[in-house]
Structure formats: structure tokens, C-alpha cells
PDB file of C-alpha atoms in Angstrom:
ATOM      1  CA  MET Q   1       0.008   0.002  -0.005  1.00  0.00           C
ATOM      2  CA  GLN Q   2       1.266   3.450  -0.910  1.00  0.00           C
ATOM      3  CA  ASN Q   3       1.486   5.960   1.952  1.00  0.00           C
ATOM      4  CA  ILE Q   4       0.198   9.486   2.211  1.00  0.00           C
ATOM      5  CA  LYS Q   5       2.536  12.475   2.683  1.00  0.00           C
ATOM      6  CA  ILE Q   6       1.875  15.131   5.308  1.00  0.00           C
ATOM      7  CA  ILE Q   7       1.851  18.588   3.755  1.00  0.00           C
ATOM      8  CA  ALA Q   8       0.626  20.597   6.770  1.00  0.00           C
ATOM      9  CA  GLU Q   9       0.172  19.623  10.428  1.00  0.00           C
ATOM     10  CA  ALA Q  10      -2.435  20.970  12.778  1.00  0.00           C
ATOM     11  CA  ASP Q  11      -1.693  23.644  15.444  1.00  0.00           C
ATOM     12  CA  LYS Q  12      -3.780  26.042  17.463  1.00  0.00           C
ATOM     13  CA  ASN Q  13      -4.008  28.542  14.616  1.00  0.00           C
ATOM     14  CA  HIS Q  14      -4.479  25.952  11.842  1.00  0.00           C
ATOM     15  CA  PRO Q  15      -6.962  23.272  13.099  1.00  0.00           C
ATOM     16  CA  TYR Q  16      -6.556  21.034  10.062  1.00  0.00           C
ATOM     17  CA  ILE Q  17      -4.128  18.759   8.308  1.00  0.00           C
ATOM     18  CA  ILE Q  18      -3.380  18.538   4.616  1.00  0.00           C
ATOM     19  CA  ILE Q  19      -2.191  15.322   3.032  1.00  0.00           C
ATOM     20  CA  ASP Q  20      -0.919  14.347  -0.388  1.00  0.00           C
ATOM     21  CA  LYS Q  21      -2.764  11.187  -1.450  1.00  0.00           C
ATOM     22  CA  PRO Q  22      -1.043   8.806  -3.892  1.00  0.00           C
ATOM     23  CA  ALA Q  23      -2.906   7.493  -6.942  1.00  0.00           C
ATOM     24  CA  GLY Q  24      -4.495   4.138  -6.289  1.00  0.00           C
ATOM     25  CA  LEU Q  25      -5.412   4.796  -2.665  1.00  0.00           C
ATOM     26  CA  PRO Q  26      -9.112   5.493  -1.821  1.00  0.00           C
ATOM     27  CA  SER Q  27      -9.731   8.789  -0.032  1.00  0.00           C
ATOM     28  CA  ALA Q  28     -12.381   7.710   2.391  1.00  0.00           C
ATOM     29  CA  PRO Q  29     -13.199   4.646   4.494  1.00  0.00           C
ATOM     30  CA  LEU Q  30     -16.294   2.582   3.774  1.00  0.00           C
ATOM     31  CA  SER Q  31     -16.624   1.760   7.483  1.00  0.00           C
ATOM     32  CA  GLU Q  32     -14.919   2.627  10.794  1.00  0.00           C
ATOM     33  CA  ASP Q  33     -12.615  -0.396  10.558  1.00  0.00           C
ATOM     34  CA  ASP Q  34     -11.636   0.064   6.871  1.00  0.00           C
ATOM     35  CA  GLU Q  35      -7.894   0.575   6.742  1.00  0.00           C
ATOM     36  CA  ASN Q  36      -7.287   0.802   2.988  1.00  0.00           C
ATOM     37  CA  ASN Q  37      -7.711   4.538   2.531  1.00  0.00           C
ATOM     38  CA  ALA Q  38      -6.016   7.904   2.973  1.00  0.00           C
ATOM     39  CA  PHE Q  39      -8.107   9.044   5.956  1.00  0.00           C
ATOM     40  CA  PHE Q  40      -7.230   5.925   7.981  1.00  0.00           C
ATOM     41  CA  GLN Q  41      -3.539   6.568   7.413  1.00  0.00           C
ATOM     42  CA  ALA Q  42      -3.981  10.177   8.577  1.00  0.00           C
ATOM     43  CA  LYS Q  43      -5.988   9.110  11.631  1.00  0.00           C
ATOM     44  CA  LYS Q  44      -3.328   6.557  12.541  1.00  0.00           C
ATOM     45  CA  ILE Q  45      -0.745   9.388  12.714  1.00  0.00           C
ATOM     46  CA  TYR Q  46      -3.177  11.905  14.336  1.00  0.00           C
ATOM     47  CA  PRO Q  47      -5.714   9.959  16.506  1.00  0.00           C
ATOM     48  CA  PHE Q  48      -7.410  13.286  17.468  1.00  0.00           C
ATOM     49  CA  LEU Q  49      -8.962  13.357  14.007  1.00  0.00           C
ATOM     50  CA  SER Q  50     -11.564  10.875  15.337  1.00  0.00           C
ATOM     51  CA  SER Q  51     -13.030  13.550  17.556  1.00  0.00           C
ATOM     52  CA  VAL Q  52     -14.655  15.407  14.592  1.00  0.00           C
ATOM     53  CA  CYS Q  53     -18.164  14.464  13.550  1.00  0.00           C
ATOM     54  CA  GLY Q  54     -18.736  14.608   9.768  1.00  0.00           C
ATOM     55  CA  LYS Q  55     -21.548  13.877   7.330  1.00  0.00           C
ATOM     56  CA  LYS Q  56     -20.606  10.208   7.508  1.00  0.00           C
ATOM     57  CA  GLU Q  57     -19.567   8.923  10.898  1.00  0.00           C
ATOM     58  CA  CYS Q  58     -16.611   6.946   9.613  1.00  0.00           C
ATOM     59  CA  GLU Q  59     -15.240   9.903   7.615  1.00  0.00           C
ATOM     60  CA  HIS Q  60     -15.061  12.315  10.623  1.00  0.00           C
ATOM     61  CA  GLY Q  61     -13.448  15.582   9.414  1.00  0.00           C
ATOM     62  CA  LEU Q  62     -12.722  14.620   5.827  1.00  0.00           C
ATOM     63  CA  LEU Q  63     -13.851  17.697   3.909  1.00  0.00           C
ATOM     64  CA  HIS Q  64     -13.572  16.489   0.320  1.00  0.00           C
ATOM     65  CA  ARG Q  65     -12.366  13.428  -1.502  1.00  0.00           C
ATOM     66  CA  LEU Q  66     -10.475  12.451  -4.636  1.00  0.00           C
ATOM     67  CA  ASP Q  67     -11.154   9.537  -6.963  1.00  0.00           C
ATOM     68  CA  THR Q  68      -9.008   6.520  -6.158  1.00  0.00           C
ATOM     69  CA  ARG Q  69      -6.909   6.924  -9.337  1.00  0.00           C
ATOM     70  CA  THR Q  70      -6.358  10.671  -8.690  1.00  0.00           C
ATOM     71  CA  SER Q  71      -3.389  11.843  -6.674  1.00  0.00           C
ATOM     72  CA  GLY Q  72      -3.178  15.126  -4.778  1.00  0.00           C
ATOM     73  CA  LEU Q  73      -4.155  17.318  -1.883  1.00  0.00           C
ATOM     74  CA  ILE Q  74      -6.863  16.550   0.663  1.00  0.00           C
ATOM     75  CA  LEU Q  75      -7.969  18.749   3.561  1.00  0.00           C
ATOM     76  CA  ILE Q  76      -9.053  17.142   6.864  1.00  0.00           C
ATOM     77  CA  ALA Q  77     -10.500  19.078   9.791  1.00  0.00           C
ATOM     78  CA  ALA Q  78      -8.851  18.622  13.157  1.00  0.00           C
ATOM     79  CA  SER Q  79     -11.623  20.441  15.101  1.00  0.00           C
ATOM     80  CA  GLN Q  80     -15.386  20.519  14.902  1.00  0.00           C
ATOM     81  CA  GLU Q  81     -15.374  24.314  14.632  1.00  0.00           C
ATOM     82  CA  PHE Q  82     -13.133  24.179  11.545  1.00  0.00           C
ATOM     83  CA  TYR Q  83     -15.169  21.396   9.952  1.00  0.00           C
ATOM     84  CA  ASP Q  84     -18.418  23.309  10.387  1.00  0.00           C
ATOM     85  CA  TYR Q  85     -16.790  26.512   9.121  1.00  0.00           C
ATOM     86  CA  MET Q  86     -15.335  24.893   5.987  1.00  0.00           C
ATOM     87  CA  ASN Q  87     -18.697  23.260   5.160  1.00  0.00           C
ATOM     88  CA  GLU Q  88     -20.197  26.710   4.966  1.00  0.00           C
ATOM     89  CA  GLU Q  89     -17.213  27.949   2.956  1.00  0.00           C
ATOM     90  CA  GLN Q  90     -17.730  25.129   0.456  1.00  0.00           C
ATOM     91  CA  ARG Q  91     -21.392  25.980   0.123  1.00  0.00           C
ATOM     92  CA  ALA Q  92     -20.457  29.598  -0.491  1.00  0.00           C
ATOM     93  CA  GLY Q  93     -17.893  28.652  -3.181  1.00  0.00           C
ATOM     94  CA  ARG Q  94     -14.915  29.867  -1.221  1.00  0.00           C
ATOM     95  CA  PHE Q  95     -12.988  26.585  -0.939  1.00  0.00           C
ATOM     96  CA  ILE Q  96     -11.085  26.465  -4.257  1.00  0.00           C
ATOM     97  CA  LYS Q  97      -9.465  23.299  -5.657  1.00  0.00           C
ATOM     98  CA  TYR Q  98      -6.972  23.333  -8.544  1.00  0.00           C
ATOM     99  CA  TYR Q  99      -6.160  20.446 -10.831  1.00  0.00           C
ATOM    100  CA  SER Q 100      -3.313  19.697 -13.215  1.00  0.00           C
ATOM    101  CA  ALA Q 101      -3.744  17.248 -16.072  1.00  0.00           C
ATOM    102  CA  VAL Q 102      -1.907  16.032 -19.135  1.00  0.00           C
ATOM    103  CA  CYS Q 103      -4.498  15.746 -21.887  1.00  0.00           C
ATOM    104  CA  ASN Q 104      -4.613  14.473 -25.382  1.00  0.00           C
ATOM    105  CA  TYR Q 105      -4.572  17.389 -27.793  1.00  0.00           C
ATOM    106  CA  TYR Q 106      -5.674  17.160 -31.415  1.00  0.00           C
ATOM    107  CA  PRO Q 107      -4.549  20.000 -33.739  1.00  0.00           C
ATOM    108  CA  GLU Q 108      -7.687  19.617 -35.791  1.00  0.00           C
ATOM    109  CA  ASN Q 109      -9.784  20.111 -32.638  1.00  0.00           C
ATOM    110  CA  ALA Q 110     -11.254  16.660 -33.159  1.00  0.00           C
ATOM    111  CA  ALA Q 111     -14.030  15.931 -30.735  1.00  0.00           C
ATOM    112  CA  ASN Q 112     -13.375  13.295 -28.155  1.00  0.00           C
ATOM    113  CA  ALA Q 113     -16.846  13.102 -26.632  1.00  0.00           C
ATOM    114  CA  GLU Q 114     -19.406  14.774 -28.857  1.00  0.00           C
ATOM    115  CA  ASN Q 115     -20.068  11.608 -30.843  1.00  0.00           C
ATOM    116  CA  ALA Q 116     -19.967   9.284 -27.794  1.00  0.00           C
ATOM    117  CA  ASP Q 117     -23.059   8.037 -26.063  1.00  0.00           C
ATOM    118  CA  GLY Q 118     -24.703  10.456 -23.689  1.00  0.00           C
ATOM    119  CA  PHE Q 119     -22.725  13.628 -24.492  1.00  0.00           C
ATOM    120  CA  PRO Q 120     -24.606  16.690 -25.746  1.00  0.00           C
ATOM    121  CA  PRO Q 121     -22.959  19.019 -28.299  1.00  0.00           C
ATOM    122  CA  PHE Q 122     -20.228  21.133 -26.793  1.00  0.00           C
ATOM    123  CA  PRO Q 123     -21.747  24.641 -26.485  1.00  0.00           C
ATOM    124  CA  TYR Q 124     -18.514  26.683 -26.330  1.00  0.00           C
ATOM    125  CA  GLU Q 125     -15.963  27.805 -28.849  1.00  0.00           C
ATOM    126  CA  LYS Q 126     -12.800  25.722 -28.759  1.00  0.00           C
ATOM    127  CA  ASN Q 127      -9.454  27.462 -28.783  1.00  0.00           C
ATOM    128  CA  PHE Q 128      -6.727  25.058 -27.697  1.00  0.00           C
ATOM    129  CA  SER Q 129      -3.976  27.520 -28.463  1.00  0.00           C
ATOM    130  CA  SER Q 130      -5.192  30.152 -26.022  1.00  0.00           C
ATOM    131  CA  GLU Q 131      -3.821  30.570 -22.526  1.00  0.00           C
ATOM    132  CA  SER Q 132      -6.669  32.828 -21.461  1.00  0.00           C
ATOM    133  CA  SER Q 133      -9.134  31.264 -19.072  1.00  0.00           C
ATOM    134  CA  PHE Q 134     -12.600  30.125 -19.927  1.00  0.00           C
ATOM    135  CA  VAL Q 135     -15.409  28.387 -18.011  1.00  0.00           C
ATOM    136  CA  ILE Q 136     -17.315  25.174 -18.819  1.00  0.00           C
ATOM    137  CA  SER Q 137     -20.672  24.752 -17.003  1.00  0.00           C
ATOM    138  CA  SER Q 138     -23.282  21.996 -16.977  1.00  0.00           C
ATOM    139  CA  PHE Q 139     -25.631  19.927 -14.931  1.00  0.00           C
ATOM    140  CA  PHE Q 140     -24.591  16.314 -14.413  1.00  0.00           C
ATOM    141  CA  ARG Q 141     -26.217  12.931 -14.466  1.00  0.00           C
ATOM    142  CA  HIS Q 142     -24.906   9.514 -13.580  1.00  0.00           C
ATOM    143  CA  TYR Q 143     -24.378   7.266 -16.583  1.00  0.00           C
ATOM    144  CA  GLY Q 144     -23.641   3.727 -17.635  1.00  0.00           C
ATOM    145  CA  GLU Q 145     -23.344   0.333 -16.016  1.00  0.00           C
ATOM    146  CA  GLY Q 146     -23.153   0.651 -12.228  1.00  0.00           C
ATOM    147  CA  ARG Q 147     -23.366   4.459 -12.610  1.00  0.00           C
ATOM    148  CA  ARG Q 148     -19.612   4.504 -12.809  1.00  0.00           C
ATOM    149  CA  ALA Q 149     -19.453   7.508 -15.095  1.00  0.00           C
ATOM    150  CA  VAL Q 150     -21.252  10.845 -15.479  1.00  0.00           C
ATOM    151  CA  ARG Q 151     -22.415  12.932 -18.397  1.00  0.00           C
ATOM    152  CA  PRO Q 152     -22.923  16.705 -18.756  1.00  0.00           C
ATOM    153  CA  VAL Q 153     -26.436  17.932 -19.258  1.00  0.00           C
ATOM    154  CA  THR Q 154     -27.378  21.344 -20.618  1.00  0.00           C
ATOM    155  CA  LYS Q 155     -30.719  23.213 -20.785  1.00  0.00           C
ATOM    156  CA  ALA Q 156     -30.749  22.285 -24.507  1.00  0.00           C
ATOM    157  CA  SER Q 157     -30.459  18.530 -23.675  1.00  0.00           C
ATOM    158  CA  GLY Q 158     -33.468  16.334 -24.287  1.00  0.00           C
ATOM    159  CA  ALA Q 159     -36.212  15.867 -21.769  1.00  0.00           C
ATOM    160  CA  ALA Q 160     -35.016  12.366 -20.875  1.00  0.00           C
ATOM    161  CA  ALA Q 161     -31.530  13.634 -19.897  1.00  0.00           C
ATOM    162  CA  LEU Q 162     -32.922  16.623 -17.947  1.00  0.00           C
ATOM    163  CA  LYS Q 163     -35.161  14.281 -15.889  1.00  0.00           C
ATOM    164  CA  LYS Q 164     -32.046  12.382 -14.738  1.00  0.00           C
ATOM    165  CA  ILE Q 165     -30.057  15.271 -13.289  1.00  0.00           C
ATOM    166  CA  GLY Q 166     -31.700  15.235  -9.869  1.00  0.00           C
ATOM    167  CA  GLN Q 167     -30.800  18.487  -8.170  1.00  0.00           C
ATOM    168  CA  GLN Q 168     -31.138  21.486 -10.481  1.00  0.00           C
ATOM    169  CA  LYS Q 169     -27.562  22.644  -9.929  1.00  0.00           C
ATOM    170  CA  GLU Q 170     -24.926  23.705 -12.452  1.00  0.00           C
ATOM    171  CA  TYR Q 171     -21.251  22.960 -11.857  1.00  0.00           C
ATOM    172  CA  SER Q 172     -18.454  24.982 -13.409  1.00  0.00           C
ATOM    173  CA  THR Q 173     -14.817  24.150 -14.309  1.00  0.00           C
ATOM    174  CA  GLU Q 174     -12.538  27.063 -15.101  1.00  0.00           C
ATOM    175  CA  ILE Q 175      -9.763  26.277 -17.526  1.00  0.00           C
ATOM    176  CA  LEU Q 176      -6.842  28.462 -16.510  1.00  0.00           C
ATOM    177  CA  SER Q 177      -4.317  27.533 -19.144  1.00  0.00           C
ATOM    178  CA  ILE Q 178      -3.622  25.040 -21.966  1.00  0.00           C
ATOM    179  CA  LYS Q 179       0.029  24.569 -22.895  1.00  0.00           C
ATOM    180  CA  ALA Q 180       1.519  22.215 -25.494  1.00  0.00           C
ATOM    181  CA  LEU Q 181       4.179  19.904 -24.132  1.00  0.00           C
ATOM    182  CA  GLU Q 182       7.552  20.402 -25.825  1.00  0.00           C
ATOM    183  CA  ASN Q 183       8.696  16.850 -25.179  1.00  0.00           C
ATOM    184  CA  PRO Q 184       8.895  15.191 -28.631  1.00  0.00           C
ATOM    185  CA  GLU Q 185       7.616  11.975 -27.075  1.00  0.00           C
ATOM    186  CA  ALA Q 186       4.501  13.813 -25.897  1.00  0.00           C
ATOM    187  CA  GLU Q 187       3.047  14.469 -29.355  1.00  0.00           C
ATOM    188  CA  ASN Q 188      -0.613  15.531 -29.247  1.00  0.00           C
ATOM    189  CA  ARG Q 189      -0.465  16.157 -25.518  1.00  0.00           C
ATOM    190  CA  CYS Q 190      -0.856  19.355 -23.526  1.00  0.00           C
ATOM    191  CA  LEU Q 191      -0.743  20.460 -19.894  1.00  0.00           C
ATOM    192  CA  VAL Q 192      -4.070  21.803 -18.654  1.00  0.00           C
ATOM    193  CA  GLU Q 193      -4.518  23.722 -15.387  1.00  0.00           C
ATOM    194  CA  CYS Q 194      -8.038  24.298 -14.035  1.00  0.00           C
ATOM    195  CA  ARG Q 195      -9.982  25.005 -10.861  1.00  0.00           C
ATOM    196  CA  ILE Q 196     -13.406  24.452  -9.299  1.00  0.00           C
ATOM    197  CA  ALA Q 197     -15.239  25.775  -6.268  1.00  0.00           C
ATOM    198  CA  GLU Q 198     -17.860  22.974  -5.950  1.00  0.00           C
ATOM    199  CA  GLY Q 199     -17.455  19.611  -7.491  1.00  0.00           C
ATOM    200  CA  PHE Q 200     -19.580  16.731  -8.816  1.00  0.00           C
ATOM    201  CA  LYS Q 201     -18.275  13.187  -9.309  1.00  0.00           C
ATOM    202  CA  HIS Q 202     -15.645  13.220 -12.106  1.00  0.00           C
ATOM    203  CA  GLN Q 203     -16.552  16.803 -12.948  1.00  0.00           C
ATOM    204  CA  VAL Q 204     -13.242  18.038 -14.214  1.00  0.00           C
ATOM    205  CA  ARG Q 205     -12.363  14.868 -16.108  1.00  0.00           C
ATOM    206  CA  CYS Q 206     -15.811  14.829 -17.816  1.00  0.00           C
ATOM    207  CA  HIS Q 207     -15.742  18.551 -18.718  1.00  0.00           C
ATOM    208  CA  LEU Q 208     -12.253  18.160 -20.245  1.00  0.00           C
ATOM    209  CA  ALA Q 209     -13.338  15.164 -22.264  1.00  0.00           C
ATOM    210  CA  TRP Q 210     -16.451  17.034 -23.453  1.00  0.00           C
ATOM    211  CA  ALA Q 211     -14.132  19.844 -24.658  1.00  0.00           C
ATOM    212  CA  GLY Q 212     -12.025  17.445 -26.672  1.00  0.00           C
ATOM    213  CA  LEU Q 213      -9.179  17.500 -24.123  1.00  0.00           C
ATOM    214  CA  PRO Q 214      -9.465  14.041 -22.507  1.00  0.00           C
ATOM    215  CA  VAL Q 215      -7.076  13.276 -19.672  1.00  0.00           C
ATOM    216  CA  CYS Q 216      -4.344  10.799 -20.635  1.00  0.00           C
ATOM    217  CA  GLY Q 217      -4.970   7.436 -19.055  1.00  0.00           C
ATOM    218  CA  ASP Q 218      -8.642   8.097 -18.335  1.00  0.00           C
ATOM    219  CA  GLU Q 219     -10.387   4.851 -19.137  1.00  0.00           C
ATOM    220  CA  LEU Q 220     -13.842   6.342 -18.546  1.00  0.00           C
ATOM    221  CA  TYR Q 221     -13.657   9.536 -20.607  1.00  0.00           C
ATOM    222  CA  ASN Q 222     -10.706   9.213 -23.037  1.00  0.00           C
ATOM    223  CA  PHE Q 223     -12.450   7.429 -25.835  1.00  0.00           C
ATOM    224  CA  LYS Q 224      -9.583   7.848 -28.337  1.00  0.00           C
ATOM    225  CA  ASP Q 225      -6.692   6.503 -26.192  1.00  0.00           C
ATOM    226  CA  LYS Q 226      -7.963   3.738 -23.954  1.00  0.00           C
ATOM    227  CA  LYS Q 227      -4.808   1.681 -24.610  1.00  0.00           C
ATOM    228  CA  ASN Q 228      -2.839   4.003 -22.393  1.00  0.00           C
ATOM    229  CA  ALA Q 229      -5.168   3.813 -19.405  1.00  0.00           C
ATOM    230  CA  GLU Q 230      -2.621   2.310 -16.999  1.00  0.00           C
ATOM    231  CA  LYS Q 231      -1.829   5.716 -15.439  1.00  0.00           C
ATOM    232  CA  LEU Q 232      -4.251   8.603 -14.970  1.00  0.00           C
ATOM    233  CA  MET Q 233      -2.307  11.838 -15.523  1.00  0.00           C
ATOM    234  CA  PHE Q 234      -4.493  13.966 -13.309  1.00  0.00           C
ATOM    235  CA  SER Q 235      -3.854  15.389  -9.870  1.00  0.00           C
ATOM    236  CA  ALA Q 236      -5.323  17.869  -7.352  1.00  0.00           C
ATOM    237  CA  SER Q 237      -2.382  20.214  -7.365  1.00  0.00           C
ATOM    238  CA  LYS Q 238      -3.432  23.104  -5.107  1.00  0.00           C
ATOM    239  CA  ILE Q 239      -6.103  24.219  -2.584  1.00  0.00           C
ATOM    240  CA  THR Q 240      -6.935  27.650  -1.225  1.00  0.00           C
ATOM    241  CA  PHE Q 241      -9.323  28.777   1.516  1.00  0.00           C
ATOM    242  CA  GLU Q 242      -9.691  31.579   4.065  1.00  0.00           C
ATOM    243  CA  TYR Q 243      -9.358  30.759   7.789  1.00  0.00           C
ATOM    244  CA  PRO Q 244     -10.227  32.864   9.585  1.00  0.00           C
ATOM    245  CA  ARG Q 245     -12.112  34.945   7.047  1.00  0.00           C
ATOM    246  CA  GLY Q 246      -9.650  37.336   5.386  1.00  0.00           C
ATOM    247  CA  ASP Q 247      -6.638  35.105   6.054  1.00  0.00           C
ATOM    248  CA  LEU Q 248      -5.811  33.219   2.832  1.00  0.00           C
ATOM    249  CA  ASN Q 249      -4.322  29.747   3.184  1.00  0.00           C
ATOM    250  CA  SER Q 250      -2.748  28.268   0.056  1.00  0.00           C
ATOM    251  CA  TYR Q 251      -1.099  24.870  -0.388  1.00  0.00           C
ATOM    252  CA  ASP Q 252       0.562  23.733  -3.565  1.00  0.00           C
ATOM    253  CA  ARG Q 253       1.642  20.335  -4.827  1.00  0.00           C
ATOM    254  CA  LYS Q 254       4.297  20.694  -7.541  1.00  0.00           C
ATOM    255  CA  ASP Q 255       3.591  18.176 -10.322  1.00  0.00           C
ATOM    256  CA  THR Q 256       6.295  17.238 -12.749  1.00  0.00           C
ATOM    257  CA  TRP Q 257       4.891  15.212 -15.629  1.00  0.00           C
ATOM    258  CA  THR Q 258       7.219  13.179 -17.831  1.00  0.00           C
TER     259      THR Q 258
END
């Protein structure tokens, strides 16, 4: 089992810990005695994390989670006051998560997802050469066998898709930059940096695939390159939040993709 790395320890002014979760390790326990997850490893180092009551009893102060195949930063509350405060911050869109991904890039702007089952037409202009930011927004619905994947839904989607979205809530992914990789072995690949305030399951990966920038190694959303799905080149690279209000806390995970 791969082990977490401690990025920030709790103290009286910072009642939280931040860990770097490796790819392949689940974020959250399924039960109180589940040991194969990042939170259990953190709790083993810091037993006081068990004193926080969360939405799920076994998750205690875990404030957000990453997919098992995604590496990166996770925030865990070390006090009930901080947990309750950050839940309100998340609802207000003030807990920001940044993601770094190596994506397939097609010079002809070939669609990855538009002709795949369940994806509506992409409603934004594509400009893969631009480094200016733009925002992708949609509703989401669960999709496929076992509801393993998700699909974007827009107001122009058919009635059947709109009925499946559940909560009438749009989620947005801001693309901050798209940069071609100069490595000659990385042909048709680019480095994409993006951020979200609130997240839905697989939101960033699905939005990137919808835009024709599927994450390398993404077996669920990279329909053109499934043969290279052994490693998902996607990580939660940075988080920012204010605690107390007006005091910005920022933690960065430096990714080096090869």
C-alpha cells in the first residue's frame, strides 16, 4: 500500500491537516474499521482526527475526496469548529481546488466526446492555443453500467436527460491555461490547469473530455486513447481557503509530468 505524505500539520491557529494522497489509494473509508484509505492513514498518525463528527460517521473531518486513481491534496478538519466553518465555505464557493492534467490534444480540434453516447454538443468555442481562461458549465447525471461515469447535461439537452439530473444545480470548471508539451515523445499532448469551487463526481475529467481534451490514461472519458489507461495523468495540485475569514491559506503540490 502506498502511503500519504503530510503537507501541513495541525496547530492552534491551523486546526486542520493537509495530506498528499497517492494514486491508487481510496480517499475515504467505507466503514470505521476500513484501513485501505488515505483518511485511515492520517488518523493513525493523528488519533485526534476521530473527535470530529462529519456527514458520515466513519469519515469524521474529511472535507472532500479524490477519486481513487487521482493523486493530490486533501483537507481534513482537526476540530469541529473548523469542519463546520469549512462546510459553509464550500457551500459559499470559497474553498477552491486546482487540478493539473496532461490531456490528449488534437490540432484539428477533433471531438473526443461529442459523438460518444450520452454527451450533448459542446456549447462553447474551442481554442486550444489560447492561454486565457474560460469556463465550462453544466448539470450532471450518472451514466452507464453501475453508474460509474457521469455525463454533462445542458438546458438544451433532451427531456429524458434533464429528468435524470436530480438536483437542479450547475457545476463549473474554469480552464486556466492550456500549454502544448515540448517533449517530442508527448506528441498531441498538452498540460491543462483548471480549478473548481464545488465539484460533482468526475466533474473536471468529464468537462475536459467534453471539450475534446481528455485526460491521458482516463479509461472512462478518453475514448480515443484507452490503450494508455494504466496511469491517470491527473492530480489535485493546489487548494486555497480563508481561515479565519480574510486570512488566505494556500497549499501547492508541484507536479512534474514526464
